[in-house]
Amino acid sequence: MKKAIFFLMLACSAGAQAQLVKNGTQWYDGGINYSATVKANGSVLMEAMAEGEELQFGMNPISDLPNQYLVHKDAEFEWTSIPEGALMKVQQQDGITAISQYCTDRNGVQNVFLKTTKDCEVLNIEKMKALIIGTYTRNDGKRVLIGNDFIGVGSEEGTYEVMTFNGMALNIIKLSGINGAKYWQMVPTLKGFNLYAGDFDEYGMFTQGRRIGSLIESDPGVGRFYATEQAVLNGNILSIFRKETLRLMRNEIMARHGYVFQTQDLKDYFSREPWYKPGTDNSSIKLSFIEQLNLDLIVGEENRAERDAVQEE
């Protein structure tokens, strides 16, 4: 069994700096749950099991910066996704405690670890549901309503479940009581989702079939990316969106609070939304903690997409 170990750097003793990370607490990184062990010097060891492998990483407190840590890893395990010297910042607001893992250039957040008591598969499903719940118009004109487990297509009513693989939620739902395809693979677009049929093989792998339609968000009271107000989109969920879509997602967070845009394309885009009510003072806007975490994550994903594009040239 491989063990990925991020060894702790020795720094000034700062036990008081770990007050927001308690011994034995669980932390969800968007895919799996880590358990925290707090050491006497204030450093933290995070441990998890994923697909039979034991994962570990250490967070060493930064002197004079409460609730901020640096990660140090052993060169033997270069494959790990958390880089040497990654900044980990712990924050608590709105009843939520989160550890933000900053990008190496400190511009945006690469991932968020949420303090939780729930099983990670339950959290993965909840996050995917937050992304797809809404009111839509299908390309054939039928109204589609997706609730927490209810789905309505025109006059038909049924239920659905989010499919998972190795505990991770897929962007695939299994329909019951609705005629047509047994599964919908929901691929995000700027306006909603493209729908694909398909099926699972004996090993639990999904094979995408033909495109069977599209859904257009049609609730005039909320924005396309209302999920950014409901759940932290940590893990790999943002990677399925195109960079230009991420930009609109990020700015919709601000638009919901009446942000007055100066860029013409954003002014034009949001002025067409019936829910958008521009305010008078951008400086008075206050985001919820979930919205701020999502904004930081989106910035990080945009920067990563930009770096990847440069490398491909």
Short mmCIF file of C-alpha atoms in Angstrom, two decimals:
data_model
loop_
_atom_site.label_atom_id
_atom_site.label_comp_id
_atom_site.label_asym_id
_atom_site.label_seq_id
_atom_site.Cartn_x
_atom_site.Cartn_y
_atom_site.Cartn_z
CA MET A 1 0.00 0.00 0.00
CA LYS A 2 1.40 3.37 -0.95
CA LYS A 3 1.46 6.06 1.66
CA ALA A 4 1.69 9.71 0.57
CA ILE A 5 3.30 11.58 3.43
CA PHE A 6 3.77 15.32 3.63
CA PHE A 7 6.35 15.78 6.41
CA LEU A 8 6.01 18.66 8.82
CA MET A 9 8.54 21.49 8.85
CA LEU A 10 9.78 22.51 12.28
CA ALA A 11 8.78 26.05 13.14
CA CYS A 12 8.17 28.19 16.19
CA SER A 13 5.79 26.58 18.62
CA ALA A 14 2.37 28.10 18.09
CA GLY A 15 -0.22 25.83 19.67
CA ALA A 16 -2.68 28.69 19.96
CA GLN A 17 -2.61 29.12 16.18
CA ALA A 18 -4.37 25.78 15.65
CA GLN A 19 -7.49 26.74 17.58
CA LEU A 20 -9.80 26.38 14.58
CA VAL A 21 -8.46 22.91 13.73
CA LYS A 22 -9.38 20.61 16.60
CA ASN A 23 -8.02 17.14 17.25
CA GLY A 24 -10.18 14.42 15.66
CA THR A 25 -12.23 16.74 13.44
CA GLN A 26 -13.16 15.71 9.90
CA TRP A 27 -12.33 17.82 6.83
CA TYR A 28 -13.91 17.33 3.38
CA ASP A 29 -11.74 18.35 0.40
CA GLY A 30 -14.39 17.95 -2.30
CA GLY A 31 -13.79 14.24 -2.69
CA ILE A 32 -12.73 12.53 0.53
CA ASN A 33 -12.70 13.18 4.27
CA TYR A 34 -9.50 13.78 6.23
CA SER A 35 -9.14 13.37 9.99
CA ALA A 36 -7.00 15.94 11.85
CA THR A 37 -4.46 15.11 14.56
CA VAL A 38 -3.12 18.20 16.33
CA LYS A 39 0.45 17.92 17.65
CA ALA A 40 1.82 19.56 20.81
CA ASN A 41 3.73 22.20 18.79
CA GLY A 42 0.55 23.26 16.90
CA SER A 43 1.30 21.33 13.71
CA VAL A 44 -1.49 19.23 12.20
CA LEU A 45 -1.40 15.80 10.57
CA MET A 46 -4.28 15.14 8.14
CA GLU A 47 -5.05 11.51 7.27
CA ALA A 48 -7.54 9.79 4.96
CA MET A 49 -8.23 6.52 3.17
CA ALA A 50 -8.95 6.67 -0.57
CA GLU A 51 -9.43 3.55 -2.72
CA GLY A 52 -7.33 1.45 -0.32
CA GLU A 53 -4.47 3.93 -0.07
CA GLU A 54 -3.57 5.81 3.08
CA LEU A 55 -3.08 9.52 2.41
CA GLN A 56 -1.39 11.91 4.81
CA PHE A 57 -0.19 15.49 4.75
CA GLY A 58 1.15 17.83 7.39
CA MET A 59 0.38 21.48 8.05
CA ASN A 60 2.98 23.47 9.93
CA PRO A 61 1.84 26.74 11.63
CA ILE A 62 3.29 30.02 10.41
CA SER A 63 4.73 32.08 13.24
CA ASP A 64 2.72 35.21 14.11
CA LEU A 65 -0.03 34.35 11.57
CA PRO A 66 -2.82 32.59 13.49
CA ASN A 67 -4.61 29.78 11.66
CA GLN A 68 -2.24 29.86 8.69
CA TYR A 69 0.00 26.93 7.73
CA LEU A 70 2.54 25.79 5.15
CA VAL A 71 2.72 22.29 3.67
CA HIS A 72 6.04 20.51 3.23
CA LYS A 73 6.32 17.23 1.33
CA ASP A 74 8.89 14.50 1.01
CA ALA A 75 10.59 14.36 -2.41
CA GLU A 76 9.85 10.62 -2.53
CA PHE A 77 6.21 11.41 -3.23
CA GLU A 78 6.34 14.00 -6.00
CA TRP A 79 3.06 12.67 -7.47
CA THR A 80 0.97 14.31 -4.79
CA SER A 81 -1.32 17.17 -5.80
CA ILE A 82 -0.53 19.47 -2.87
CA PRO A 83 2.66 21.38 -3.74
CA GLU A 84 5.63 22.17 -1.52
CA GLY A 85 5.00 25.33 0.50
CA ALA A 86 1.25 25.46 -0.19
CA LEU A 87 -0.45 28.08 1.99
CA MET A 88 -3.36 26.74 4.05
CA LYS A 89 -5.57 29.38 5.69
CA VAL A 90 -8.29 28.46 8.21
CA GLN A 91 -11.36 30.68 8.45
CA GLN A 92 -14.66 30.53 10.30
CA GLN A 93 -17.82 32.41 9.34
CA ASP A 94 -21.58 31.85 9.05
CA GLY A 95 -21.25 28.64 11.08
CA ILE A 96 -18.77 27.18 8.56
CA THR A 97 -15.11 26.37 9.20
CA ALA A 98 -12.92 25.99 6.12
CA ILE A 99 -9.28 25.52 5.19
CA SER A 100 -8.43 27.27 1.92
CA GLN A 101 -5.50 25.84 -0.02
CA TYR A 102 -4.07 28.73 -2.04
CA CYS A 103 -2.52 28.43 -5.50
CA THR A 104 1.26 28.56 -5.60
CA ASP A 105 1.15 32.20 -6.75
CA ARG A 106 -1.36 32.99 -3.94
CA ASN A 107 -3.77 34.29 -6.61
CA GLY A 108 -6.97 32.38 -6.01
CA VAL A 109 -7.71 29.17 -4.12
CA GLN A 110 -6.92 25.70 -5.42
CA ASN A 111 -9.16 23.77 -3.03
CA VAL A 112 -11.22 24.12 0.13
CA PHE A 113 -11.40 21.67 3.04
CA LEU A 114 -14.69 21.99 4.94
CA LYS A 115 -15.12 20.89 8.54
CA THR A 116 -17.90 18.31 8.53
CA THR A 117 -19.55 15.43 10.31
CA LYS A 118 -21.08 13.92 7.15
CA ASP A 119 -19.91 11.03 5.00
CA CYS A 120 -18.01 12.23 1.92
CA GLU A 121 -20.29 10.40 -0.54
CA VAL A 122 -23.31 12.18 0.98
CA LEU A 123 -21.47 15.50 0.64
CA ASN A 124 -20.51 14.76 -2.98
CA ILE A 125 -24.14 14.03 -3.85
CA GLU A 126 -25.39 17.15 -2.04
CA LYS A 127 -22.92 19.29 -3.99
CA MET A 128 -23.98 17.83 -7.35
CA LYS A 129 -27.66 18.33 -6.49
CA ALA A 130 -26.98 21.99 -5.67
CA LEU A 131 -25.55 22.33 -9.18
CA ILE A 132 -28.49 20.77 -11.05
CA ILE A 133 -31.56 21.71 -8.97
CA GLY A 134 -33.64 24.28 -10.82
CA THR A 135 -36.37 25.08 -13.33
CA TYR A 136 -35.55 24.53 -17.01
CA THR A 137 -37.06 24.49 -20.48
CA ARG A 138 -36.08 21.50 -22.58
CA ASN A 139 -35.28 21.96 -26.29
CA ASP A 140 -38.64 20.34 -27.17
CA GLY A 141 -40.44 23.05 -25.18
CA LYS A 142 -41.29 20.91 -22.15
CA ARG A 143 -40.83 22.38 -18.67
CA VAL A 144 -38.35 20.42 -16.54
CA LEU A 145 -38.29 20.83 -12.76
CA ILE A 146 -35.45 19.23 -10.80
CA GLY A 147 -35.79 19.19 -7.01
CA ASN A 148 -33.86 17.46 -4.25
CA ASP A 149 -34.98 14.03 -5.50
CA PHE A 150 -38.07 14.93 -7.56
CA ILE A 151 -38.04 15.45 -11.31
CA GLY A 152 -40.88 16.61 -13.52
CA VAL A 153 -40.79 16.61 -17.33
CA GLY A 154 -43.90 18.20 -18.80
CA SER A 155 -46.85 16.34 -17.29
CA GLU A 156 -44.69 13.41 -16.13
CA GLU A 157 -43.47 13.19 -12.54
CA GLY A 158 -40.79 10.92 -11.17
CA THR A 159 -37.65 10.71 -9.06
CA TYR A 160 -33.94 10.67 -9.75
CA GLU A 161 -30.72 9.73 -8.02
CA VAL A 162 -27.21 11.06 -8.57
CA MET A 163 -24.88 8.28 -9.69
CA THR A 164 -21.51 7.80 -8.01
CA PHE A 165 -18.26 5.99 -8.74
CA ASN A 166 -15.86 5.16 -5.90
CA GLY A 167 -17.77 7.61 -3.71
CA MET A 168 -17.50 10.51 -6.17
CA ALA A 169 -20.70 12.02 -7.55
CA LEU A 170 -20.97 11.96 -11.33
CA ASN A 171 -22.84 14.47 -13.47
CA ILE A 172 -25.21 11.61 -14.31
CA ILE A 173 -28.69 11.00 -12.91
CA LYS A 174 -30.79 7.85 -13.02
CA LEU A 175 -34.46 8.58 -13.81
CA SER A 176 -37.51 6.72 -12.49
CA GLY A 177 -41.06 7.33 -13.70
CA ILE A 178 -39.98 9.40 -16.72
CA ASN A 179 -40.23 8.04 -20.27
CA GLY A 180 -37.16 8.08 -22.45
CA ALA A 181 -33.52 7.53 -21.52
CA LYS A 182 -32.81 5.72 -18.24
CA TYR A 183 -29.82 7.99 -17.56
CA TRP A 184 -29.12 11.63 -18.26
CA GLN A 185 -25.52 12.77 -18.41
CA MET A 186 -25.76 16.50 -17.73
CA VAL A 187 -22.90 18.46 -19.32
CA PRO A 188 -22.92 22.12 -18.18
CA THR A 189 -23.29 24.94 -20.68
CA LEU A 190 -23.53 28.69 -20.24
CA LYS A 191 -27.33 28.53 -20.25
CA GLY A 192 -27.99 25.14 -18.66
CA PHE A 193 -27.01 21.59 -19.63
CA ASN A 194 -26.63 19.40 -22.68
CA LEU A 195 -28.16 15.96 -22.12
CA TYR A 196 -26.62 12.70 -23.28
CA ALA A 197 -27.94 9.14 -23.04
CA GLY A 198 -25.65 6.26 -22.11
CA ASP A 199 -25.28 3.29 -19.82
CA PHE A 200 -22.99 1.69 -17.23
CA ASP A 201 -20.98 -1.45 -17.91
CA GLU A 202 -20.37 -4.30 -15.48
CA TYR A 203 -17.40 -2.44 -13.98
CA GLY A 204 -19.43 0.67 -13.16
CA MET A 205 -17.98 2.76 -16.00
CA PHE A 206 -20.36 5.01 -17.93
CA THR A 207 -20.26 5.16 -21.73
CA GLN A 208 -21.68 8.35 -23.21
CA GLY A 209 -24.26 7.81 -25.92
CA ARG A 210 -26.06 10.16 -28.29
CA ARG A 211 -27.08 13.67 -27.38
CA ILE A 212 -30.78 13.65 -26.52
CA GLY A 213 -31.46 17.33 -25.90
CA SER A 214 -30.64 20.33 -23.77
CA LEU A 215 -31.97 22.20 -20.75
CA ILE A 216 -32.11 25.99 -20.53
CA GLU A 217 -32.38 27.63 -17.09
CA SER A 218 -35.76 29.37 -17.11
CA ASP A 219 -36.42 30.55 -13.55
CA PRO A 220 -36.53 34.38 -13.81
CA GLY A 221 -35.94 34.74 -10.09
CA VAL A 222 -32.44 33.24 -9.91
CA GLY A 223 -29.26 33.26 -11.96
CA ARG A 224 -27.78 30.42 -13.98
CA PHE A 225 -25.18 29.76 -11.30
CA TYR A 226 -27.39 29.90 -8.22
CA ALA A 227 -25.46 26.89 -6.88
CA THR A 228 -22.60 29.21 -5.91
CA GLU A 229 -24.88 30.52 -3.15
CA GLN A 230 -25.90 27.07 -1.95
CA ALA A 231 -22.74 24.94 -1.76
CA VAL A 232 -18.96 25.25 -1.89
CA LEU A 233 -17.94 23.95 -5.32
CA ASN A 234 -14.64 22.51 -4.17
CA GLY A 235 -12.84 19.50 -5.58
CA ASN A 236 -12.84 19.03 -9.35
CA ILE A 237 -16.36 20.29 -10.06
CA LEU A 238 -15.26 23.65 -11.51
CA SER A 239 -12.94 21.95 -14.01
CA ILE A 240 -15.93 20.88 -16.13
CA PHE A 241 -16.69 24.52 -17.00
CA ARG A 242 -15.07 26.51 -19.80
CA LYS A 243 -13.01 29.58 -18.82
CA GLU A 244 -15.51 32.07 -20.27
CA THR A 245 -18.29 30.36 -18.32
CA LEU A 246 -16.24 30.59 -15.12
CA ARG A 247 -15.91 34.35 -15.67
CA LEU A 248 -19.67 34.77 -15.84
CA MET A 249 -20.13 32.47 -12.85
CA ARG A 250 -17.74 34.61 -10.80
CA ASN A 251 -19.43 37.85 -11.80
CA GLU A 252 -22.91 36.47 -11.17
CA ILE A 253 -21.94 36.12 -7.51
CA MET A 254 -21.37 39.88 -7.45
CA ALA A 255 -24.41 40.63 -9.63
CA ARG A 256 -26.75 38.95 -7.12
CA HIS A 257 -25.71 41.66 -4.66
CA GLY A 258 -26.36 44.51 -7.10
CA TYR A 259 -22.78 45.04 -8.26
CA VAL A 260 -22.55 47.82 -10.87
CA PHE A 261 -20.39 46.63 -13.77
CA GLN A 262 -18.11 48.85 -15.81
CA THR A 263 -17.25 46.29 -18.50
CA GLN A 264 -19.75 46.59 -21.35
CA ASP A 265 -20.26 42.88 -22.07
CA LEU A 266 -21.02 42.19 -18.39
CA LYS A 267 -23.38 45.18 -18.22
CA ASP A 268 -25.20 43.90 -21.30
CA TYR A 269 -25.32 40.31 -20.08
CA PHE A 270 -26.70 40.97 -16.61
CA SER A 271 -29.07 43.76 -17.70
CA ARG A 272 -31.01 41.07 -19.56
CA GLU A 273 -31.53 39.10 -16.34
CA PRO A 274 -34.86 39.95 -14.61
CA TRP A 275 -33.41 39.20 -11.16
CA TYR A 276 -30.51 41.67 -11.53
CA LYS A 277 -31.06 44.91 -9.58
CA PRO A 278 -27.96 47.15 -9.78
CA GLY A 279 -27.19 49.10 -6.63
CA THR A 280 -25.42 52.39 -6.06
CA ASP A 281 -22.39 51.53 -3.93
CA ASN A 282 -20.19 48.56 -4.81
CA SER A 283 -18.10 49.10 -1.68
CA SER A 284 -21.02 48.15 0.58
CA ILE A 285 -21.44 44.68 -0.96
CA LYS A 286 -20.92 41.84 1.50
CA LEU A 287 -20.72 38.24 0.31
CA SER A 288 -21.70 35.20 2.34
CA PHE A 289 -18.85 32.90 3.36
CA ILE A 290 -19.96 30.27 0.80
CA GLU A 291 -20.01 32.88 -1.96
CA GLN A 292 -16.55 34.18 -1.00
CA LEU A 293 -15.08 30.68 -0.96
CA ASN A 294 -16.60 29.95 -4.37
CA LEU A 295 -15.32 33.25 -5.78
CA ASP A 296 -11.80 32.40 -4.58
CA LEU A 297 -12.07 28.90 -6.07
CA ILE A 298 -13.28 30.25 -9.42
CA VAL A 299 -10.37 32.71 -9.60
CA GLY A 300 -7.99 29.84 -8.94
CA GLU A 301 -9.60 27.69 -11.66
CA GLU A 302 -9.51 30.57 -14.16
CA ASN A 303 -5.82 31.11 -13.49
CA ARG A 304 -5.14 27.39 -13.87
CA ALA A 305 -7.02 27.30 -17.19
CA GLU A 306 -4.98 30.29 -18.40
CA ARG A 307 -1.68 28.65 -17.43
CA ASP A 308 -2.70 25.41 -19.17
CA ALA A 309 -3.59 27.33 -22.35
CA VAL A 310 -0.18 29.01 -22.39
CA GLN A 311 1.58 25.67 -21.95
CA GLU A 312 -0.32 24.21 -24.92
CA GLU A 313 0.82 26.97 -27.30
#
